[in-house]
Rosetta silent file (secondary structure, phi, psi, omega in degrees, C-alpha in Angstrom):
SEQUENCE: MIFGSFARNLSVFGAGFALLATATPALPQDGNDEARLRRLEAEVRALQRKVFPGGDGRFFEPEMTAQPSVNSTTSGKSTTAVTDILARLDALEAQLQRQTALNEENANAVRQLSERLDAVEGRGASAGGTAGSGTGTTTSASAPPSTGATRTVAAAQPAGPTQERLAAVQAIAKPQTDDSGDDEYSYGFRLWDAGFFPEAQQQLTMFVEQNPGHWRATYGRNLLGRAYLDDGKAKEAAPWFLKNYQEDKTGARAGDSLLYLAESMIALDDTRRACIALAEFSETYPALAAGRLQGQYEANRGKVKCD
SCORE:     score description
SCORE:     0.000 S_00000001
   1 L     0.000  -74.393 -172.940   23.792   50.343  104.446 S_00000001
   2 H   -53.792  -24.068 -171.836   22.028   46.905  103.665 S_00000001
   3 H   -78.984  -29.800 -176.997   19.928   48.535  100.947 S_00000001
   4 H   -63.568  -36.852 -162.232   23.196   50.308   99.281 S_00000001
   5 H   -87.298  -39.014  179.150   24.795   46.943   99.151 S_00000001
   6 H   -48.220  -44.880 -163.583   21.469   45.077   97.683 S_00000001
   7 H   -67.203  -50.384  162.390   21.658   47.942   95.213 S_00000001
   8 H   -41.847  -44.673  175.098   25.077   47.216   94.092 S_00000001
   9 H   -49.339  -56.787 -163.807   24.596   43.415   94.052 S_00000001
  10 H   -51.635  -60.675 -161.427   21.322   44.183   91.778 S_00000001
  11 H   -58.283  -51.415 -159.529   23.777   46.561   89.235 S_00000001
  12 H   -77.352  -45.298  176.845   26.711   43.997   88.966 S_00000001
  13 H   -47.579  -62.710  170.955   23.929   41.404   88.534 S_00000001
  14 H   -65.688  -27.385 -172.501   22.434   43.160   85.624 S_00000001
  15 H   -85.214  -40.418  175.489   25.476   44.292   83.926 S_00000001
  16 H   -60.144  -47.449 -150.628   26.665   40.091   84.135 S_00000001
  17 H   -76.651  -71.776 -167.801   22.872   39.493   82.385 S_00000001
  18 H   -51.867  -44.565 -171.687   23.308   42.207   79.897 S_00000001
  19 H   -62.945  -51.251  177.718   27.254   40.965   79.073 S_00000001
  20 H   -48.643  -47.212  157.278   25.361   37.636   78.763 S_00000001
  21 H   -62.117  -42.763 -166.285   22.688   38.407   76.526 S_00000001
  22 H   -84.403  -36.870 -168.268   25.019   40.207   74.258 S_00000001
  23 H   -95.434  -13.322  158.725   28.072   37.436   74.012 S_00000001
  24 H   -48.608  -49.475  175.805   25.874   34.495   73.978 S_00000001
  25 H   -49.642  -70.088 -154.051   24.551   34.683   70.120 S_00000001
  26 H   -40.195  -32.664 -177.395   28.140   35.159   69.020 S_00000001
  27 H   -40.068  -82.809 -171.570   28.745   31.656   69.880 S_00000001
  28 H   -50.236  -23.760 -177.982   26.315   30.180   67.487 S_00000001
  29 H   -81.044  -27.928 -175.923   26.878   32.728   64.633 S_00000001
  30 H   -79.855  -19.611  174.846   30.519   32.039   64.298 S_00000001
  31 H   -92.561  -28.746  174.180   29.481   28.128   63.945 S_00000001
  32 H   -64.378  -29.163 -179.144   26.593   29.080   61.449 S_00000001
  33 H   -76.218  -51.328  170.388   29.326   31.031   59.624 S_00000001
  34 H   -70.682  -21.429 -171.959   31.585   28.358   59.247 S_00000001
  35 H   -65.033  -70.973  169.121   29.245   26.018   58.572 S_00000001
  36 H   -41.887  -30.847 -177.388   28.260   27.835   55.395 S_00000001
  37 H   -75.789  -60.150 -178.666   31.379   28.654   54.410 S_00000001
  38 H   -54.411  -39.928 -152.117   32.556   24.704   54.173 S_00000001
  39 H   -82.171  -34.510 -175.063   29.050   24.234   52.333 S_00000001
  40 H   -77.574  -62.474 -172.977   29.654   26.933   49.976 S_00000001
  41 H   -35.661  -41.333  174.176   33.323   25.852   49.228 S_00000001
  42 H   -74.973  -25.602  169.129   32.066   22.119   48.625 S_00000001
  43 H   -52.149  -48.831 -171.635   29.487   23.360   46.160 S_00000001
  44 H   -64.595  -36.619  157.740   32.214   25.270   44.209 S_00000001
  45 H   -36.654  -50.257 -171.884   34.135   22.120   44.353 S_00000001
  46 H   -58.655  -40.106 -169.565   31.244   20.374   43.117 S_00000001
  47 H   -76.643  -40.141 -166.543   30.413   22.827   40.356 S_00000001
  48 H   -73.421  -21.766  177.846   33.946   22.770   39.242 S_00000001
  49 H   -55.500  -51.326 -169.792   34.178   18.648   38.951 S_00000001
  50 H   -80.615  -16.959 -173.135   31.353   19.382   36.366 S_00000001
  51 H   -76.150  -53.445  150.719   32.362   22.334   34.858 S_00000001
  52 L   -84.520   73.651  173.447   35.914   20.378   34.528 S_00000001
  53 L   -75.652  150.277 -173.394   35.360   16.757   34.288 S_00000001
  54 L    65.296   48.731 -168.061   37.768   14.047   35.159 S_00000001
  55 L   -97.195  133.835  179.904   39.783   17.168   37.347 S_00000001
  56 L   -59.745  158.325 -172.966   43.147   15.593   39.140 S_00000001
  57 L   -88.527  -14.841 -168.641   41.814   14.259   42.675 S_00000001
  58 L   -95.212  -17.342  178.519   44.642   16.616   44.306 S_00000001
  59 L   -78.617  -40.239 -162.341   42.960   19.585   42.826 S_00000001
  60 L   -87.902  178.608  116.709   39.226   18.406   43.440 S_00000001
  61 L   -99.979  179.442  177.031   37.979   16.701   46.294 S_00000001
  62 L   -56.627  133.129 -147.600   35.486   13.967   45.906 S_00000001
  63 L   -81.776  148.837 -178.209   32.200   15.411   44.559 S_00000001
  64 L   -66.027  156.259  151.006   29.412   15.237   47.848 S_00000001
  65 L   -31.563  105.875 -171.774   26.763   13.130   47.936 S_00000001
  66 L   -67.813  138.820 -175.781   23.875   14.526   46.234 S_00000001
  67 L  -107.914  145.543  153.007   21.145   15.645   48.899 S_00000001
  68 L   -30.147  113.259  158.786   17.285   16.659   48.178 S_00000001
  69 L  -141.430 -169.818 -157.900   17.056   20.027   47.511 S_00000001
  70 H   -91.927    5.760  142.253   14.403   22.593   45.939 S_00000001
  71 H   -47.153  -56.773 -172.879   16.477   22.484   42.964 S_00000001
  72 H   -75.316  -30.578 -173.201   15.903   18.914   42.114 S_00000001
  73 H   -63.614  -92.821 -177.016   12.559   19.374   43.288 S_00000001
  74 H   -27.442  -35.751 -161.445   11.801   22.163   40.759 S_00000001
  75 L  -104.980   27.147 -172.974   13.584   20.511   38.173 S_00000001
  76 H   -84.189  -48.947  177.884   11.531   16.912   38.446 S_00000001
  77 H   -65.412  -27.509  156.968    9.391   17.744   35.490 S_00000001
  78 H   -58.632  -32.033 -162.650   11.571   18.510   33.259 S_00000001
  79 H   -81.213  -43.861 -174.773   13.798   15.541   34.171 S_00000001
  80 H   -50.341  -58.874 -177.004   10.512   13.264   33.745 S_00000001
  81 H   -68.452    0.848 -177.905    9.802   14.612   30.437 S_00000001
  82 H  -101.297  -36.782  172.045   13.598   14.169   28.877 S_00000001
  83 H   -47.626  -42.034 -168.767   13.083   10.596   30.529 S_00000001
  84 H   -74.462  -32.025 -168.804    9.778   10.063   28.745 S_00000001
  85 H   -81.356  -35.007 -165.768   11.517   11.168   25.299 S_00000001
  86 H   -75.626  -43.574  172.113   14.498    8.991   25.650 S_00000001
  87 H   -38.958  -66.660  157.671   12.230    6.041   26.455 S_00000001
  88 H   -16.565  -66.492  168.653   10.415    6.958   23.373 S_00000001
  89 H   -63.056  -26.106 -176.905   13.256    6.780   21.210 S_00000001
  90 H   -75.581  -40.688  169.274   14.409    3.555   22.486 S_00000001
  91 H   -77.129   -5.870  153.384   11.424    2.453   21.593 S_00000001
  92 H   -50.146  -26.231 -152.275   11.144    3.698   18.310 S_00000001
  93 H  -108.436  -52.688  169.594   14.247    2.547   17.715 S_00000001
  94 H   -47.769  -54.853 -161.608   13.742   -1.259   19.190 S_00000001
  95 H   -69.904  -30.386 -176.036   10.459   -1.302   16.522 S_00000001
  96 H   -50.156  -52.239 -173.016   12.867   -0.036   13.569 S_00000001
  97 H   -77.300  -32.810  155.889   15.032   -2.726   14.105 S_00000001
  98 H   -52.647  -56.783 -166.153   12.177   -5.452   14.282 S_00000001
  99 H   -70.886  -34.346  165.746   10.721   -3.720   10.982 S_00000001
 100 H   -85.445   -2.499  162.901   14.038   -4.137    9.220 S_00000001
 101 H   -64.033  -40.779 -148.061   14.635   -7.809   10.580 S_00000001
 102 H   -79.161  -41.247  144.137   10.825   -8.732    8.996 S_00000001
 103 H   -12.470  -82.724 -162.558   12.041   -6.970    5.713 S_00000001
 104 H   -80.252   -8.031  142.906   14.725   -8.783    5.159 S_00000001
 105 H   -55.809  -67.963 -163.581   12.810  -12.074    5.931 S_00000001
 106 H   -55.204  -50.345  163.445   10.331  -11.077    3.632 S_00000001
 107 H   -79.234   -5.772  151.752   12.698  -10.520    0.863 S_00000001
 108 H   -61.911  -36.734 -170.196   14.732  -13.705    1.788 S_00000001
 109 H   -94.016    2.646  166.597   11.238  -15.831    1.170 S_00000001
 110 H   -85.560  -44.660 -176.574   10.588  -13.908   -2.158 S_00000001
 111 H   -66.558  -36.835  177.916   14.035  -14.778   -3.617 S_00000001
 112 H   -47.405  -55.865 -145.274   13.733  -18.360   -2.278 S_00000001
 113 H   -98.163  -35.025  145.822   10.471  -18.742   -3.899 S_00000001
 114 H   -64.394  -12.484 -171.500   11.738  -17.037   -7.259 S_00000001
 115 H   -87.023  -16.233  174.487   14.164  -18.992   -7.070 S_00000001
 116 H   -78.779  -37.307  171.070   11.890  -22.058   -6.884 S_00000001
 117 H   -79.322  -58.718 -175.411    9.418  -21.004   -9.585 S_00000001
 118 H   -59.186  -49.052  173.626   12.829  -20.437  -12.237 S_00000001
 119 H   -55.014  -37.723 -174.192   13.661  -24.139  -11.246 S_00000001
 120 H   -70.803  -53.706 -178.632   10.081  -25.589  -11.604 S_00000001
 121 H   -62.830  -18.887  158.186   10.051  -23.660  -15.026 S_00000001
 122 H   -88.838   -6.228  163.388   13.305  -24.787  -16.233 S_00000001
 123 H   -50.279  -61.820 -154.547   12.135  -28.602  -15.123 S_00000001
 124 H   -86.913    2.916  155.106    9.391  -28.313  -17.299 S_00000001
 125 H   -70.551  -39.412 -177.317   11.041  -26.717  -20.370 S_00000001
 126 H   -71.404  -40.713  169.959   13.491  -29.251  -20.318 S_00000001
 127 H   -51.290  -50.708 -166.416   10.924  -31.856  -19.846 S_00000001
 128 H   -74.716  -41.965  172.841    9.034  -30.500  -22.732 S_00000001
 129 H   -64.902  -19.929  171.735   12.022  -30.585  -25.222 S_00000001
 130 H   -90.010   -1.139 -173.112   12.843  -34.065  -24.214 S_00000001
 131 H   -90.848  -30.772  176.059    9.485  -35.360  -24.603 S_00000001
 132 H    69.861   25.897  161.014    9.120  -33.595  -28.251 S_00000001
 133 L  -132.720  166.629 -173.266    5.255  -32.332  -27.091 S_00000001
 134 L  -107.646    9.627  156.025    4.183  -29.256  -25.912 S_00000001
 135 L   -42.599  -27.341 -153.926    2.060  -30.511  -22.871 S_00000001
 136 L    19.332   68.375 -175.568    4.860  -29.922  -20.473 S_00000001
 137 L  -112.687  -36.898 -162.152    3.664  -32.601  -18.205 S_00000001
 138 L  -117.892  142.147  172.626    6.206  -34.877  -18.539 S_00000001
 139 L   -58.805  146.529  154.666    9.859  -35.044  -16.660 S_00000001
 140 L   -93.560  163.606 -158.940   13.375  -35.920  -17.556 S_00000001
 141 L   -53.574  -59.953 -174.642   15.029  -38.849  -16.580 S_00000001
 142 L   -61.811  -13.887 -169.761   17.161  -36.667  -14.317 S_00000001
 143 L  -107.495  159.718 -170.471   15.128  -34.267  -12.471 S_00000001
 144 L   -47.518  167.078  168.466   14.020  -34.928   -9.016 S_00000001
 145 L   -69.564  158.071 -130.134   10.144  -36.829   -8.731 S_00000001
 146 L  -121.767  134.344 -164.509    7.521  -34.210   -9.604 S_00000001
 147 L  -129.028 -175.822 -147.349    5.471  -32.844   -6.830 S_00000001
 148 H   -82.906  -53.029  173.900    1.749  -31.352   -6.912 S_00000001
 149 H   -43.495  -63.755 -136.273    3.063  -27.370   -7.052 S_00000001
 150 H   -80.759  -32.128  175.742    5.470  -28.291   -9.935 S_00000001
 151 H   -52.897  -46.232 -173.184    2.844  -30.419  -11.901 S_00000001
 152 H   -96.028    1.622  163.648    0.249  -27.313  -11.610 S_00000001
 153 H   -92.417  -34.837 -162.614    2.730  -24.782  -12.791 S_00000001
 154 H   -88.830  -34.756 -173.693    4.137  -26.919  -15.861 S_00000001
 155 L   -83.403   27.179 -154.002    0.424  -27.702  -16.642 S_00000001
 156 L  -126.839  -20.835 -161.248   -0.337  -23.622  -16.072 S_00000001
 157 L   -85.510  130.922 -165.695    2.383  -22.754  -18.921 S_00000001
 158 L   -76.326  138.151  161.404    0.000  -21.498  -21.930 S_00000001
 159 L   -74.901  120.895 -167.966    0.986  -23.554  -25.307 S_00000001
 160 L   -58.560  136.517 -175.992    2.068  -21.687  -28.252 S_00000001
 161 L   -30.588  137.763  167.202   -0.396  -20.676  -31.269 S_00000001
 162 L   -84.655  175.307 -176.420   -0.549  -23.985  -33.865 S_00000001
 163 H   -85.452   -5.552 -178.712    0.035  -23.425  -37.118 S_00000001
 164 H   -90.196  -12.623  179.060   -3.265  -23.460  -38.296 S_00000001
 165 H   -78.280  -40.912 -174.459   -4.441  -20.498  -35.674 S_00000001
 166 H   -65.233  -39.976 -173.150   -1.341  -18.548  -37.257 S_00000001
 167 H   -65.075  -46.700  170.524   -2.324  -19.138  -40.678 S_00000001
 168 H   -26.504  -55.281  168.785   -6.063  -18.340  -39.655 S_00000001
 169 H   -61.793  -61.864  161.179   -5.009  -14.921  -38.114 S_00000001
 170 H   -16.842  -35.888 -157.586   -2.731  -14.199  -41.012 S_00000001
 171 L   -93.670   -1.661  165.301   -5.635  -14.569  -43.711 S_00000001
 172 L   -79.591  119.185 -160.194   -7.440  -11.692  -41.705 S_00000001
 173 L   -76.702  146.891  173.751   -6.686   -8.601  -43.665 S_00000001
 174 L   -87.421  120.541 -170.675   -5.653   -5.623  -42.041 S_00000001
 175 L   -59.339  151.764 -178.270   -7.738   -2.289  -43.776 S_00000001
 176 L  -138.315   76.343 -169.443   -5.489    0.298  -45.591 S_00000001
 177 L  -131.600  140.282  159.373   -6.930    3.887  -45.363 S_00000001
 178 L    -7.349  -39.335 -171.891   -6.278    7.587  -44.953 S_00000001
 179 L  -112.161   84.047 -153.929   -6.885    6.803  -41.426 S_00000001
 180 H   -47.021  -51.516 -147.651   -3.930    4.830  -39.777 S_00000001
 181 H   -67.933  -43.510  155.927   -6.046    5.047  -36.503 S_00000001
 182 H   -42.898  -73.268  165.597   -9.243    3.804  -37.902 S_00000001
 183 H    -8.270  -72.945 -178.766   -7.215    0.991  -39.464 S_00000001
 184 H   -56.697  -38.779 -175.214   -6.090   -0.370  -36.190 S_00000001
 185 H   -86.796  -24.687  166.228   -9.335   -0.345  -34.537 S_00000001
 186 H   -73.615  -66.105  173.271  -10.919   -2.311  -37.792 S_00000001
 187 H   -30.687  -56.250  162.692   -8.276   -4.777  -37.623 S_00000001
 188 H   -41.471  -58.780 -166.173   -8.940   -5.254  -33.898 S_00000001
 189 H   -70.689  -30.333  162.144  -12.641   -5.698  -34.705 S_00000001
 190 H   -60.299  -23.749 -165.890  -12.238   -8.223  -37.342 S_00000001
 191 H   -91.399  -60.386  177.256   -9.995  -10.263  -35.130 S_00000001
 192 L   -65.858    3.596  172.982  -12.519  -10.084  -32.333 S_00000001
 193 L  -100.665  -20.726  174.034  -15.576  -10.874  -34.915 S_00000001
 194 L  -106.184   10.520  171.372  -13.841  -14.182  -35.814 S_00000001
 195 L   101.196   11.400 -172.258  -13.232  -15.289  -32.575 S_00000001
 196 L  -112.615   65.482 -175.297   -9.810  -14.388  -31.924 S_00000001
 197 H   -43.776  -73.103  172.750   -9.729  -13.069  -28.275 S_00000001
 198 H   -26.022  -55.730  178.986   -6.309  -13.236  -27.251 S_00000001
 199 H   -63.670  -43.180 -149.652   -5.566  -11.393  -30.820 S_00000001
 200 H   -79.158  -45.365  179.669   -8.070   -8.934  -30.755 S_00000001
 201 H   -69.295  -16.332  162.804   -7.257   -7.931  -26.918 S_00000001
 202 H   -70.603  -52.793 -160.676   -3.260   -7.380  -28.341 S_00000001
 203 H   -77.168  -95.839 -166.949   -4.639   -5.132  -31.218 S_00000001
 204 H   -43.115  -32.218  148.414   -6.884   -3.207  -29.513 S_00000001
 205 H   -63.679  -34.578  152.909   -4.858   -2.224  -26.389 S_00000001
 206 H   -46.140  -60.181 -172.078   -2.340   -0.936  -28.751 S_00000001
 207 H   -71.073  -29.103  150.388   -4.670    1.181  -30.508 S_00000001
 208 H   -28.936  -44.602 -173.575   -6.001    2.732  -27.432 S_00000001
 209 H   -79.328  -53.482  175.982   -2.999    3.108  -25.958 S_00000001
 210 H   -66.725  -41.065 -159.249   -1.533    5.115  -29.280 S_00000001
 211 L  -124.453   67.822  179.038   -4.917    6.703  -30.154 S_00000001
 212 L   -76.468  -23.392 -173.501   -6.401    8.077  -27.027 S_00000001
 213 L  -110.818   38.214  158.450   -7.978   11.123  -28.713 S_00000001
 214 L   -64.745  130.809  153.846   -9.483    9.030  -31.791 S_00000001
 215 L   -37.060  -42.829 -172.855  -12.901    9.234  -32.566 S_00000001
 216 L   -70.611  -15.123 -162.613  -12.727    5.399  -32.522 S_00000001
 217 H   -57.867  -18.544 -161.160  -11.156    5.320  -28.905 S_00000001
 218 H   -91.435  -14.861  169.475  -14.899    5.337  -27.138 S_00000001
 219 H   -81.392  -32.872  169.182  -15.175    1.988  -29.621 S_00000001
 220 H   -63.564  -62.343  170.284  -12.102    0.654  -28.812 S_00000001
 221 H   -43.867  -70.833 -158.392  -12.079    0.800  -25.142 S_00000001
 222 H   -48.103  -47.638  169.122  -15.803   -0.723  -25.299 S_00000001
 223 H   -70.417  -33.489  165.913  -14.609   -3.581  -27.747 S_00000001
 224 H   -41.036  -71.523 -161.845  -11.505   -4.016  -25.468 S_00000001
 225 H   -56.023  -22.205 -171.252  -13.424   -4.582  -22.487 S_00000001
 226 H   -91.348  -16.545  174.015  -16.024   -7.082  -24.487 S_00000001
 227 H   -85.318  -23.894  167.024  -12.878   -9.320  -25.922 S_00000001
 228 H   -70.323  -34.868 -179.943  -12.054   -9.749  -22.650 S_00000001
 229 H   -49.806  -52.231 -164.165  -15.521  -10.254  -21.191 S_00000001
 230 H   -89.720    0.791  154.843  -16.264  -12.797  -24.040 S_00000001
 231 L   -83.425   24.635  156.239  -12.780  -14.755  -23.337 S_00000001
 232 L    78.756   30.477 -172.087  -14.252  -15.421  -19.856 S_00000001
 233 L  -126.081   62.523  173.234  -12.144  -12.967  -18.376 S_00000001
 234 H   -59.702   -4.840  149.546  -14.785  -10.536  -16.575 S_00000001
 235 H   -85.681  -25.424  153.756  -12.112   -9.003  -14.403 S_00000001
 236 H   -85.681   -2.887 -175.044   -9.959   -7.793  -16.702 S_00000001
 237 H   -94.359  -30.581  168.356  -12.869   -6.553  -18.831 S_00000001
 238 H   -26.659  -73.403  167.384  -14.566   -4.789  -16.141 S_00000001
 239 H   -46.402  -25.294 -168.885  -11.713   -1.563  -15.927 S_00000001
 240 H  -113.372   -5.592  150.319  -12.088   -0.909  -19.177 S_00000001
 241 H   -76.831  -26.686  160.179  -15.779   -0.726  -19.275 S_00000001
 242 H  -107.795    3.091  142.531  -15.541    2.024  -16.722 S_00000001
 243 L   -69.474  -18.655 -179.006  -13.073    3.639  -17.948 S_00000001
 244 L   -95.420  -20.829  166.887  -14.575    4.237  -21.136 S_00000001
 245 L   -79.561  -10.712  177.265  -17.580    5.312  -19.315 S_00000001
 246 L  -124.650    8.066  165.354  -16.106    7.521  -17.040 S_00000001
 247 L   -82.562  -43.724  154.929  -13.466    8.875  -19.677 S_00000001
 248 L  -167.894  116.139 -162.671  -16.714   10.508  -21.489 S_00000001
 249 L   -51.312  -29.857  179.526  -20.065    9.603  -20.674 S_00000001
 250 L   -82.914   10.304 -179.032  -21.582   11.379  -24.048 S_00000001
 251 L   -65.603  169.215 -174.151  -19.046    9.125  -26.062 S_00000001
 252 L   -93.406   12.460 -179.718  -20.894    6.813  -28.804 S_00000001
 253 L  -157.865   16.761  162.609  -20.290    3.448  -26.961 S_00000001
 254 H   -49.928  -76.257  179.935  -20.469    5.188  -22.957 S_00000001
 255 H   -28.263  -77.526 -176.928  -23.928    3.518  -22.744 S_00000001
 256 H   -30.583  -37.231 -166.873  -22.681    0.511  -24.106 S_00000001
 257 H  -100.435  -23.843  164.023  -19.830   -0.059  -21.788 S_00000001
 258 H   -45.899  -51.403  172.293  -22.145    0.850  -18.700 S_00000001
 259 H   -43.312  -82.061 -124.855  -24.227   -2.152  -19.670 S_00000001
 260 H   -86.099  -45.131  167.206  -21.750   -4.345  -20.150 S_00000001
 261 H   -48.606  -22.979 -172.458  -19.538   -2.915  -16.514 S_00000001
 262 H  -112.742   12.642 -163.838  -22.910   -4.454  -14.799 S_00000001
 263 H  -100.319  -58.480 -174.827  -22.973   -7.869  -17.185 S_00000001
 264 H   -54.596  -36.488  177.355  -19.168   -8.294  -15.557 S_00000001
 265 H   -64.357  -66.547  158.943  -20.180   -7.610  -12.325 S_00000001
 266 H   -36.006  -57.304 -171.448  -23.081  -10.537  -12.722 S_00000001
 267 H   -67.641  -25.196 -174.244  -20.418  -12.722  -14.213 S_00000001
 268 L   -81.039    1.325 -161.157  -18.116  -11.811  -11.257 S_00000001
 269 L    33.050   56.808  172.890  -21.279  -12.638   -8.498 S_00000001
 270 L  -119.627   66.900 -164.285  -20.852   -8.975   -7.560 S_00000001
 271 L   -70.229   -6.983  148.155  -24.706   -8.220   -7.270 S_00000001
 272 L   -45.129  -72.990 -163.747  -24.074   -4.720   -5.337 S_00000001
 273 H   -87.764    1.089 -177.222  -22.538   -3.422   -8.072 S_00000001
 274 H   -82.403  -35.973 -153.194  -24.215   -5.031  -11.008 S_00000001
 275 H   -94.180  -31.067  153.366  -27.218   -3.477   -9.457 S_00000001
 276 H   -41.761  -66.602 -175.574  -25.526    0.214   -9.347 S_00000001
 277 H   -32.809  -59.171  176.833  -24.891   -0.116  -12.787 S_00000001
 278 H   -52.309  -62.871 -160.802  -27.972   -1.041  -14.111 S_00000001
 279 H   -71.679  -25.351  150.287  -29.799    1.483  -12.187 S_00000001
 280 H   -43.051  -59.274 -172.179  -27.047    4.107  -13.245 S_00000001
 281 H   -56.557  -37.680  175.422  -27.446    3.015  -16.814 S_00000001
 282 H   -77.008  -25.154  179.802  -31.233    3.333  -16.638 S_00000001
 283 H  -101.814    7.842  164.253  -31.347    6.946  -15.392 S_00000001
 284 H   -92.376  -34.695  171.239  -28.308    8.165  -17.762 S_00000001
 285 L  -129.030   64.531 -168.010  -29.348    6.791  -20.696 S_00000001
 286 H   -52.034  -23.857 -150.732  -32.982    6.216  -20.827 S_00000001
 287 H  -101.654  -36.556  170.723  -33.603    6.299  -24.451 S_00000001
 288 H   -76.726  -25.854  162.236  -30.981    3.186  -24.988 S_00000001
 289 H   -37.270  -48.475 -175.304  -32.645    1.448  -22.070 S_00000001
 290 L  -108.054   32.698  146.978  -36.145    1.629  -23.884 S_00000001
 291 L  -164.847  -55.118  139.208  -34.451    1.104  -27.361 S_00000001
 292 L    -4.872  -65.809 -164.427  -30.949   -0.349  -28.546 S_00000001
 293 L  -101.867  -12.163 -176.302  -30.279   -2.072  -25.532 S_00000001
 294 H   -23.627  -72.130 -174.629  -33.583   -2.586  -24.487 S_00000001
 295 H   -43.727  -52.112 -172.885  -33.308   -6.316  -24.795 S_00000001
 296 H   -67.609  -43.502 -172.308  -29.678   -6.828  -23.324 S_00000001
 297 H   -49.232  -72.796  179.362  -30.953   -4.238  -20.108 S_00000001
 298 H   -39.145  -42.645  174.919  -33.631   -6.691  -19.460 S_00000001
 299 H   -62.323  -19.680 -168.462  -31.764   -9.685  -19.541 S_00000001
 300 H  -106.451  -14.371  168.305  -29.113   -8.371  -16.946 S_00000001
 301 H   -66.814  -52.334 -168.161  -32.007   -7.112  -14.631 S_00000001
 302 L   -51.074  -23.216 -173.757  -33.716  -10.704  -14.947 S_00000001
 303 L   -66.390  -34.132  175.279  -29.917  -12.018  -13.702 S_00000001
 304 L   -80.855  147.361  153.864  -30.440   -9.941  -10.455 S_00000001
 305 L  -126.556  127.964  173.586  -32.544   -9.086   -7.749 S_00000001
 306 L  -132.580  147.225 -170.014  -31.876   -5.546   -6.628 S_00000001
 307 L   -71.035    0.000    0.000  -33.911   -3.739   -4.085 S_00000001
């Protein structure tokens, strides 16, 4: 009897325990489903706000506060890259603005300097006309006091050729033969030989530019360099000597130009380039170094100390 009662109680307890075991998980499951449903609805609303920005508040709830998620973590690299690009673009834009401002300042400074030079030249010309002389050192009574820069610019203005010089240049006859190119060169040679170096420079420049393929071209470029060198303009002479040498190393005056190039470098106190030109001359034109140009070659070597 007692055993039967105990058995019945045990079966009832077991049935109740089984019911409890099956019923208990149902409560949390319903709660989780409800939470997931609310979260999904909120995410849909947030997505709607992104797809339809500025949507009416009557239809969309305020967007949820962003929370850290796996998506934000995985997109960190791309976000950082975009941020870096934007920062670089901002920096480039700022640099461009600074450069533009600097260019405008430089252009303004050049414009002001040009205006000042024009004003100085105008005062110099006015003073020359008032004084009736070509020195350009006298200023007009109405002009402001002359500054040091003004005096320097005015003094640097070249005076025109005198009547005597014009007459002397016109006295040099220009050859008239069947070879017009040779006539132009010969006239430049006569001007140089008479010591009219500026006039020779002008004439020979015209010749070499208009007759680059003439057989006298190598003579013309070399003599043009000499016209500058003899006029005390070694810096202007050197490019012509170098060009004549490089244009045709077998030309009749290519060796001469290389030796005169060394002489120009000596005049410019450029010992290194002078030594290079002398070494190149002795190696490329040994016959000239030991023959027609030996005296000039040795004289130039004696002016510099080469390694």
